[in-house]
PDB file of C-alpha atoms in Angstrom:
ATOM      1  CA  MET I   3      64.182  90.221  57.402  1.00 77.00           C
ATOM      2  CA  LEU I   4      63.214  92.772  60.017  1.00 82.00           C
ATOM      3  CA  LYS I   5      65.158  92.834  63.240  1.00 88.00           C
ATOM      4  CA  LYS I   6      64.835  94.704  66.519  1.00 93.00           C
ATOM      5  CA  GLY I   7      66.212  98.220  66.158  1.00 94.00           C
ATOM      6  CA  ASP I   8      65.533  98.576  62.423  1.00 91.00           C
ATOM      7  CA  THR I   9      64.003 101.906  61.490  1.00 91.00           C
ATOM      8  CA  PHE I  10      62.035 102.937  58.428  1.00 88.00           C
ATOM      9  CA  SER I  11      60.375 106.166  57.415  1.00 89.00           C
ATOM     10  CA  ALA I  12      58.150 107.529  54.696  1.00 89.00           C
ATOM     11  CA  SER I  13      56.490 110.861  53.961  1.00 92.00           C
ATOM     12  CA  PHE I  14      52.965 111.308  52.738  1.00 92.00           C
ATOM     13  CA  THR I  15      51.276 114.492  51.634  1.00 92.00           C
ATOM     14  CA  ILE I  16      47.553 114.912  52.023  1.00 89.00           C
ATOM     15  CA  ASP I  17      46.649 117.051  49.062  1.00 93.00           C
ATOM     16  CA  ASN I  18      43.394 117.942  47.343  1.00 94.00           C
ATOM     17  CA  LYS I  19      43.518 114.767  45.217  1.00 96.00           C
ATOM     18  CA  ILE I  20      43.638 112.588  48.356  1.00 95.00           C
ATOM     19  CA  TYR I  21      40.949 114.682  50.060  1.00 95.00           C
ATOM     20  CA  THR I  22      38.499 114.659  47.146  1.00 96.00           C
ATOM     21  CA  GLY I  23      39.286 111.031  46.315  1.00 96.00           C
ATOM     22  CA  PHE I  24      38.317 109.954  49.813  1.00 96.00           C
ATOM     23  CA  ILE I  25      35.056 111.895  49.581  1.00 97.00           C
ATOM     24  CA  ASP I  26      34.319 110.462  46.128  1.00 97.00           C
ATOM     25  CA  ILE I  27      34.967 106.873  47.193  1.00 96.00           C
ATOM     26  CA  PHE I  28      33.290 106.892  50.619  1.00 97.00           C
ATOM     27  CA  ASP I  29      30.761 109.702  50.155  1.00 97.00           C
ATOM     28  CA  ASP I  30      31.621 111.149  53.569  1.00 97.00           C
ATOM     29  CA  THR I  31      30.486 114.732  53.080  1.00 97.00           C
ATOM     30  CA  ASN I  32      29.977 115.495  56.760  1.00 97.00           C
ATOM     31  CA  PHE I  33      30.112 119.286  57.182  1.00 97.00           C
ATOM     32  CA  LEU I  34      33.021 119.005  59.630  1.00 97.00           C
ATOM     33  CA  HIS I  35      35.076 117.718  56.694  1.00 96.00           C
ATOM     34  CA  THR I  36      33.600 119.797  53.879  1.00 97.00           C
ATOM     35  CA  ASN I  37      32.422 123.146  55.238  1.00 98.00           C
ATOM     36  CA  SER I  38      34.942 125.637  56.643  1.00 97.00           C
ATOM     37  CA  SER I  39      32.325 127.767  58.418  1.00 98.00           C
ATOM     38  CA  TYR I  40      30.784 124.751  60.127  1.00 98.00           C
ATOM     39  CA  ALA I  41      34.201 123.463  61.233  1.00 97.00           C
ATOM     40  CA  GLN I  42      35.176 126.888  62.568  1.00 97.00           C
ATOM     41  CA  LYS I  43      31.935 127.131  64.556  1.00 98.00           C
ATOM     42  CA  ALA I  44      32.828 123.718  66.024  1.00 96.00           C
ATOM     43  CA  GLY I  45      36.143 125.165  67.253  1.00 95.00           C
ATOM     44  CA  PHE I  46      38.536 124.167  64.483  1.00 94.00           C
ATOM     45  CA  LYS I  47      40.669 126.474  62.333  1.00 95.00           C
ATOM     46  CA  ASP I  48      39.242 125.028  59.125  1.00 95.00           C
ATOM     47  CA  LYS I  49      37.787 121.818  57.721  1.00 94.00           C
ATOM     48  CA  VAL I  50      38.989 118.684  59.519  1.00 93.00           C
ATOM     49  CA  MET I  51      40.647 116.056  57.339  1.00 92.00           C
ATOM     50  CA  HIS I  52      39.065 112.592  57.484  1.00 95.00           C
ATOM     51  CA  GLY I  53      41.051 110.624  60.052  1.00 92.00           C
ATOM     52  CA  ALA I  54      40.481 107.379  58.174  1.00 92.00           C
ATOM     53  CA  ILE I  55      42.831 108.635  55.457  1.00 94.00           C
ATOM     54  CA  LEU I  56      45.656 107.785  57.871  1.00 91.00           C
ATOM     55  CA  ASN I  57      44.714 104.109  57.627  1.00 92.00           C
ATOM     56  CA  GLY I  58      45.413 104.195  53.908  1.00 92.00           C
ATOM     57  CA  PHE I  59      48.871 105.613  54.493  1.00 93.00           C
ATOM     58  CA  LEU I  60      49.568 103.032  57.204  1.00 92.00           C
ATOM     59  CA  SER I  61      48.455 100.250  54.901  1.00 91.00           C
ATOM     60  CA  HIS I  62      50.694 101.528  52.111  1.00 91.00           C
ATOM     61  CA  PHE I  63      53.669 101.911  54.442  1.00 91.00           C
ATOM     62  CA  ILE I  64      53.335  98.400  55.888  1.00 90.00           C
ATOM     63  CA  GLY I  65      52.529  96.715  52.582  1.00 88.00           C
ATOM     64  CA  MET I  66      54.778  98.644  50.223  1.00 88.00           C
ATOM     65  CA  SER I  67      57.558 100.473  52.101  1.00 87.00           C
ATOM     66  CA  LEU I  68      58.883  97.764  54.378  1.00 87.00           C
ATOM     67  CA  PRO I  69      61.378  95.306  52.864  1.00 87.00           C
ATOM     68  CA  VAL I  70      59.310  92.295  53.976  1.00 85.00           C
ATOM     69  CA  LYS I  71      56.453  91.417  51.649  1.00 82.00           C
ATOM     70  CA  ASN I  72      54.653  88.765  53.713  1.00 85.00           C
ATOM     71  CA  ILE I  73      53.461  91.266  56.301  1.00 85.00           C
ATOM     72  CA  PHE I  74      50.062  92.726  57.127  1.00 81.00           C
ATOM     73  CA  LEU I  75      48.269  94.717  59.792  1.00 85.00           C
ATOM     74  CA  HIS I  76      46.237  92.816  62.365  1.00 89.00           C
ATOM     75  CA  SER I  77      44.879  95.941  64.019  1.00 91.00           C
ATOM     76  CA  VAL I  78      45.417  99.668  64.238  1.00 89.00           C
ATOM     77  CA  GLN I  79      44.714 102.100  67.070  1.00 90.00           C
ATOM     78  CA  ILE I  80      44.901 105.791  66.307  1.00 88.00           C
ATOM     79  CA  ASP I  81      44.285 108.481  68.907  1.00 89.00           C
ATOM     80  CA  TYR I  82      43.719 111.954  67.478  1.00 85.00           C
ATOM     81  CA  LYS I  83      45.357 114.211  70.060  1.00 84.00           C
ATOM     82  CA  LYS I  84      44.880 117.461  68.107  1.00 76.00           C
ATOM     83  CA  PRO I  85      42.430 116.974  65.254  1.00 72.00           C
TER      84      PRO I  85
END
């Protein structure tokens, strides 16, 4: 049972397998995510990782890392402060 004050943590690494897997599954080949030159011209240091990948990690954390198994997300709000 979860109680107020409990803390949990997990680490996730976004590697090339995650990156290419997301592109393969969702076919999101927008140049901001796939072309370094384009992303740099748009003001970024390099390609920008797909923000929706974070939802997968959140889903895994809630569904698999917490000790309660009858739990699910109703909604998620993510603000990208420094994409």
